[in-house]
C-alpha cells in the first residue's frame, strides 16, 4: 500500500499520486458526516414540530440548530418576552398571530421540512439577544437555508403590523413558501350581529304602532356620521393590518400612542383621531345651531363660543398629529 516505507523509498513520486485520492476520500467522508449531521438536525426539528407548531429555543438549541452548519431549512424566529414581569402586551398579541401562522403551516397539506417556526423568549435565551445585538421585542427574523439573514429578513413590525396574513406574505416573499392562514372559528362577530339584529327587531316590534323614528332624519344623520367617523379614523386599516395598540420603549419604558411614521399607525392613534374628529364635528354643529336655532341670544352666544373653542382646539391638535407623522409639514 501507499503507506509502506519500502514502496515509498523505491518510488518517491508515489505520495504525489496518492494525495488526490486521499483528498477525495477525506472530502467524501466529510460530506458523509455533514449529511449525517444534517439528517439528525432535520429529524430533531421535525420531531419538535410534530409536537408543537412553534418550537421553543434557548441559546444552546439556537447555536446548534440555527447558527452551526450544515442547514438546508429556513427558520422563522420570533424573539419575544412573554413572562408577566416583562409587561409586554404587544408580545402576547403578536404571539397569538404567530401561533395561528405556524399552525396553519403545520397542519396544511403542503407541510415540509423547508421551513420551521420557532420562538426565543428573553428569559430563556438572553444570550441569543446579546449575540444578535437585539434590544426590543417582539422581533421576527428569517434565517434562510443558505447564508446570513439580510436586512429584508427582519420583519418590519411597525409598518406592516403582526397579523398572521401579513406575516404569511412576508414569509412567502423571503422563502417562497406560501401559507394559507386558517384562523380558528370566531363566533364573537356573528353573535354581536345577531344581538344587534335582535335588538333592532325587538325595538321595531315594540314600536310597531309608531315607526316614525325610522323616518327621522336626525337618527339617520347621526348613524351616518358615526359610520363616517369610524371609517375616516383608520379602523379598517387596523382590521387589515392588525397593528399594536401602542408601543412601549423597552429602554426608557415610555409609551407611544402616535406612530412616528406616515406609513403606519397604532390602534390608540385611531381612537384619538376619532375623538378629535368627533369634537370638531360637534363644534361645527354648535356653530350651526347658534345661527339657526330659536333660543335666546345668551344661550346662542354660549353655543357659538363653545363651538369655536372645540373647532380651534381639536383641529389644532389634529394638525399637530399630522405634523408629527408627516415631517415635511408645513410644506413650503
C-alpha positions as a printed NumPy array, in Angstrom:
array([[  0.   ,   0.   ,   0.   ],
       [  0.934,   3.657,  -0.202],
       [  1.831,   3.615,   3.469],
       [  4.605,   1.017,   3.069],
       [  8.037,   2.565,   3.614],
       [  9.781,   0.328,   1.099],
       [  7.42 ,   1.278,  -1.7  ],
       [  7.72 ,   4.958,  -0.818],
       [ 11.535,   4.697,  -0.899],
       [ 11.509,   2.873,  -4.214],
       [  9.05 ,   5.328,  -5.795],
       [  9.324,   8.792,  -4.248],
       [  6.656,  10.181,  -6.638],
       [  4.008,   7.811,  -5.314],
       [  2.786,  10.151,  -2.484],
       [  2.008,  12.775,  -5.103],
       [ -0.198,  10.227,  -6.848],
       [ -1.894,   9.2  ,  -3.622],
       [ -2.602,  12.76 ,  -2.439],
       [ -5.594,  13.374,  -4.748],
       [ -7.071,  10.032,  -3.75 ],
       [ -6.612,  10.819,  -0.068],
       [ -8.205,  14.261,  -0.541],
       [-11.17 ,  12.709,  -2.339],
       [-11.612,  10.161,   0.433],
       [-11.438,  12.866,   3.113],
       [-13.854,  15.062,   1.201],
       [-16.283,  12.176,   0.762],
       [-16.004,  11.347,   4.454],
       [-16.651,  14.974,   5.41 ],
       [-19.679,  15.105,   3.127],
       [-20.978,  11.923,   4.697],
       [-20.527,  13.441,   8.16 ],
       [-22.349,  16.602,   7.042],
       [-25.207,  14.553,   5.588],
       [-25.493,  12.568,   8.796],
       [-25.418,  15.701,  10.925],
       [-27.952,  17.432,   8.669],
       [-30.233,  14.413,   8.788],
       [-30.087,  14.436,  12.586],
       [-30.898,  18.16 ,  12.664],
       [-33.872,  17.807,  10.325],
       [-35.157,  14.799,  12.254],
       [-34.887,  16.709,  15.509],
       [-36.692,  19.743,  14.084],
       [-39.436,  17.585,  12.567],
       [-39.905,  15.764,  15.868],
       [-40.34 ,  19.029,  17.739],
       [-42.592,  20.484,  15.032],
       [-44.84 ,  17.43 ,  15.227],
       [-45.456,  18.189,  18.896],
       [-45.68 ,  21.992,  18.715],
       [-46.072,  24.193,  15.653],
       [-43.777,  26.788,  17.247],
       [-40.511,  25.334,  18.522],
       [-39.204,  26.89 ,  21.741],
       [-35.477,  27.519,  21.604],
       [-32.782,  28.569,  24.036],
       [-29.198,  29.592,  23.426],
       [-27.844,  26.059,  23.048],
       [-30.518,  24.995,  20.565],
       [-30.127,  28.224,  18.604],
       [-26.383,  27.82 ,  18.203],
       [-26.586,  24.126,  17.336],
       [-29.591,  24.115,  15.   ],
       [-29.564,  27.621,  13.516],
       [-26.087,  29.115,  13.585],
       [-23.973,  25.985,  13.117],
       [-23.762,  24.447,   9.614],
       [-24.961,  22.427,   7.822],
       [-28.576,  23.563,   7.392],
       [-30.871,  23.234,   4.369],
       [-34.026,  24.59 ,   6.009],
       [-35.227,  28.092,   6.823],
       [-36.261,  29.045,  10.332],
       [-38.511,  31.976,  11.187],
       [-37.931,  33.025,  14.788],
       [-39.976,  35.38 ,  16.915],
       [-37.841,  36.991,  19.605],
       [-40.192,  37.891,  22.41 ],
       [-40.657,  38.474,  26.128],
       [-43.794,  36.709,  27.311],
       [-43.109,  36.5  ,  31.024],
       [-45.601,  38.54 ,  33.099],
       [-42.879,  40.606,  34.756],
       [-41.844,  41.95 ,  31.336],
       [-45.283,  43.553,  30.873],
       [-45.127,  43.237,  27.092],
       [-48.756,  43.297,  25.968],
       [-47.716,  43.558,  22.311],
       [-45.673,  40.363,  22.669],
       [-48.768,  38.427,  23.726],
       [-50.841,  39.782,  20.847],
       [-48.087,  39.058,  18.331],
       [-47.613,  35.563,  19.753],
       [-51.278,  34.754,  19.161],
       [-50.996,  35.724,  15.487],
       [-47.677,  33.885,  15.179],
       [-49.232,  30.722,  16.597],
       [-52.048,  30.984,  14.023],
       [-49.494,  31.262,  11.208],
       [-47.378,  28.356,  12.461],
       [-50.385,  26.099,  12.98 ],
       [-51.701,  26.959,   9.523],
       [-48.406,  25.717,   8.084],
       [-48.054,  22.725,  10.415],
       [-51.481,  21.286,   9.592],
       [-51.539,  22.13 ,   5.886],
       [-51.141,  19.531,   3.15 ],
       [-48.061,  21.378,   1.879],
       [-46.14 ,  20.976,   5.155],
       [-42.483,  20.036,   4.574],
       [-39.142,  20.466,   6.284],
       [-38.288,  23.508,   4.13 ],
       [-39.25 ,  25.919,   6.894],
       [-39.809,  25.814,  10.632],
       [-41.234,  28.32 ,  13.083],
       [-39.555,  28.919,  16.424],
       [-39.523,  31.382,  19.29 ],
       [-36.82 ,  32.626,  21.63 ],
       [-38.007,  34.166,  24.877],
       [-35.73 ,  36.713,  26.511],
       [-35.872,  34.925,  29.863],
       [-34.887,  31.616,  28.239],
       [-32.346,  32.874,  25.708],
       [-30.971,  36.248,  26.779],
       [-27.595,  35.187,  25.372],
       [-29.193,  34.961,  21.916],
       [-30.487,  38.525,  22.256],
       [-26.959,  39.649,  23.171],
       [-25.453,  37.644,  20.321],
       [-27.702,  39.417,  17.8  ],
       [-27.458,  42.834,  19.495],
       [-31.22 ,  42.852,  19.928],
       [-32.825,  45.206,  22.454],
       [-36.517,  45.153,  21.549],
       [-39.319,  42.64 ,  21.334],
       [-41.239,  41.29 ,  19.573],
       [-38.977,  40.917,  16.536],
       [-39.366,  38.463,  13.655],
       [-36.264,  37.299,  11.761],
       [-35.992,  34.76 ,   8.968],
       [-32.81 ,  32.681,   8.994],
       [-32.504,  31.45 ,   5.391],
       [-31.32 ,  27.997,   4.444],
       [-28.191,  29.47 ,   2.878],
       [-26.22 ,  32.483,   4.009],
       [-26.845,  35.   ,   6.744],
       [-30.051,  36.97 ,   7.242],
       [-30.275,  40.114,   5.155],
       [-31.987,  43.347,   6.034],
       [-35.236,  42.227,   4.395],
       [-35.188,  39.075,   6.554],
       [-36.14 ,  41.234,   9.549],
       [-39.878,  41.833,   9.557],
       [-40.999,  45.492,   9.638],
       [-43.414,  45.132,  12.52 ],
       [-44.142,  48.831,  12.971],
       [-45.052,  49.239,   9.302],
       [-46.898,  46.015,   8.499],
       [-48.362,  45.014,  11.854],
       [-48.324,  41.481,  13.243],
       [-51.461,  39.999,  11.661],
       [-50.924,  36.39 ,  10.584],
       [-51.843,  37.251,   6.995],
       [-49.152,  39.942,   6.823],
       [-46.592,  37.576,   8.319],
       [-47.555,  34.941,   5.75 ],
       [-46.935,  37.392,   2.884],
       [-43.527,  38.243,   4.303],
       [-42.648,  34.549,   4.714],
       [-43.69 ,  33.873,   1.116],
       [-41.507,  36.747,  -0.082],
       [-38.44 ,  35.551,   1.833],
       [-38.752,  31.761,   1.493],
       [-41.123,  31.194,  -1.45 ],
       [-43.294,  29.124,   0.887],
       [-46.922,  30.152,   0.57 ],
       [-49.048,  29.592,   3.65 ],
       [-52.829,  29.818,   3.641],
       [-53.767,  31.253,   7.008],
       [-56.625,  29.397,   8.664],
       [-57.983,  31.07 ,  11.747],
       [-59.9  ,  29.214,  14.439],
       [-63.628,  29.945,  14.301],
       [-64.559,  33.214,  15.985],
       [-68.211,  33.446,  16.929],
       [-67.98 ,  36.897,  18.515],
       [-68.748,  38.723,  15.256],
       [-71.842,  36.69 ,  14.294],
       [-73.028,  36.779,  17.91 ],
       [-72.796,  40.578,  18.085],
       [-74.53 ,  40.884,  14.722],
       [-77.291,  38.567,  15.919],
       [-77.74 ,  40.583,  19.111],
       [-77.883,  43.808,  17.119],
       [-80.484,  42.417,  14.742],
       [-82.474,  41.058,  17.69 ],
       [-82.351,  44.478,  19.364],
       [-83.493,  46.236,  16.215],
       [-86.235,  43.648,  15.676],
       [-87.418,  43.942,  19.278],
       [-87.437,  47.745,  19.058],
       [-89.398,  47.645,  15.817],
       [-91.864,  45.185,  17.346],
       [-92.38 ,  47.317,  20.468],
       [-92.819,  50.405,  18.346],
       [-94.813,  48.657,  15.643],
       [-97.651,  51.118,  16.034],
       [-95.309,  54.102,  15.802],
       [-92.431,  53.678,  13.368],
       [-91.899,  57.345,  12.724],
       [-88.385,  57.124,  14.219],
       [-87.354,  55.173,  11.126],
       [-88.122,  58.263,   9.061],
       [-86.42 ,  60.672,  11.445],
       [-83.656,  62.435,   9.539],
       [-81.699,  63.132,  12.738],
       [-81.451,  59.415,  13.511],
       [-80.125,  58.63 ,  10.056],
       [-77.8  ,  61.652,  10.11 ],
       [-76.329,  60.57 ,  13.445],
       [-75.889,  56.977,  12.212],
       [-74.194,  58.167,   9.022],
       [-71.932,  60.481,  10.999],
       [-70.84 ,  57.659,  13.319],
       [-70.053,  55.485,  10.304],
       [-68.007,  58.255,   8.659],
       [-66.044,  58.943,  11.85 ],
       [-65.383,  55.228,  12.271],
       [-64.057,  54.793,   8.734],
       [-62.031,  58.029,   8.464],
       [-60.197,  57.345,  11.721],
       [-58.448,  54.3  ,  10.22 ],
       [-60.378,  51.434,  11.81 ],
       [-60.431,  49.465,   8.562],
       [-56.656,  49.786,   8.272],
       [-56.383,  48.344,  11.781],
       [-58.643,  45.462,  10.829],
       [-56.497,  44.619,   7.794],
       [-53.007,  45.219,   9.217],
       [-53.522,  44.327,  12.874],
       [-51.155,  46.927,  14.404],
       [-50.345,  47.014,  18.135],
       [-52.454,  49.195,  20.412],
       [-49.402,  51.245,  21.434],
       [-45.623,  50.902,  21.66 ],
       [-43.557,  50.771,  24.836],
       [-39.873,  51.603,  24.533],
       [-38.007,  48.73 ,  26.258],
       [-35.127,  51.025,  27.256],
       [-36.978,  54.049,  28.631],
       [-40.382,  52.499,  29.346],
       [-42.081,  55.398,  27.551],
       [-45.352,  54.502,  25.839],
       [-46.077,  55.98 ,  22.39 ],
       [-49.666,  56.269,  21.249],
       [-48.88 ,  58.079,  17.977],
       [-46.717,  56.304,  15.396],
       [-43.866,  58.459,  14.127],
       [-44.207,  57.301,  10.516],
       [-46.819,  58.194,   7.924],
       [-46.777,  54.563,   6.748],
       [-48.166,  53.063,   9.96 ],
       [-50.352,  53.77 ,  12.961],
       [-51.331,  52.38 ,  16.34 ],
       [-54.836,  51.382,  17.403],
       [-54.755,  54.037,  20.132],
       [-53.936,  56.598,  17.459],
       [-57.141,  55.841,  15.552],
       [-59.166,  56.238,  18.745],
       [-57.546,  59.619,  19.393],
       [-58.199,  60.784,  15.836],
       [-61.804,  59.584,  16.054],
       [-62.4  ,  61.593,  19.248],
       [-60.748,  64.699,  17.809],
       [-62.817,  64.494,  14.616],
       [-65.967,  63.991,  16.683],
       [-65.121,  67.075,  18.78 ],
       [-64.556,  69.182,  15.649],
       [-67.867,  67.931,  14.24 ],
       [-69.657,  68.789,  17.482],
       [-68.172,  72.271,  17.329],
       [-69.465,  72.751,  13.796],
       [-72.911,  71.545,  14.854],
       [-72.951,  74.007,  17.759],
       [-71.973,  76.852,  15.435],
       [-74.756,  75.908,  13.042],
       [-77.31 ,  75.682,  15.847],
       [-76.168,  79.02 ,  17.264],
       [-77.081,  80.67 ,  13.961],
       [-80.293,  78.807,  13.076],
       [-81.915,  77.993,  16.434],
       [-84.718,  79.997,  18.092],
       [-83.081,  80.024,  21.522],
       [-82.458,  83.248,  23.374],
       [-79.39 ,  85.282,  22.475],
       [-77.495,  84.359,  25.651],
       [-77.643,  80.603,  25.008],
       [-76.775,  81.141,  21.353],
       [-73.676,  83.104,  22.351],
       [-72.598,  80.29 ,  24.661],
       [-73.11 ,  77.75 ,  21.861],
       [-71.114,  79.94 ,  19.486],
       [-68.171,  80.325,  21.875],
       [-68.203,  76.608,  22.731],
       [-68.332,  75.679,  19.041],
       [-65.424,  77.957,  18.143],
       [-63.415,  76.632,  21.083],
       [-63.97 ,  72.992,  20.097],
       [-63.071,  73.585,  16.455],
       [-59.943,  75.632,  17.164],
       [-58.626,  73.398,  19.966],
       [-59.2  ,  69.955,  18.482],
       [-58.404,  70.909,  14.895],
       [-55.063,  72.315,  16.066],
       [-54.376,  69.017,  17.825],
       [-55.206,  67.17 ,  14.616],
       [-52.67 ,  69.345,  12.783],
       [-50.108,  68.536,  15.486],
       [-50.608,  64.806,  14.892],
       [-50.325,  65.378,  11.148],
       [-47.083,  67.319,  11.642],
       [-45.655,  64.56 ,  13.864],
       [-46.306,  61.915,  11.198],
       [-45.511,  63.952,   8.081],
       [-42.203,  65.537,   8.999],
       [-42.124,  67.859,   5.99 ],
       [-45.186,  69.808,   7.211],
       [-45.774,  72.735,   6.836],
       [-44.925,  72.425,   3.161],
       [-43.079,  75.332,   1.575]])
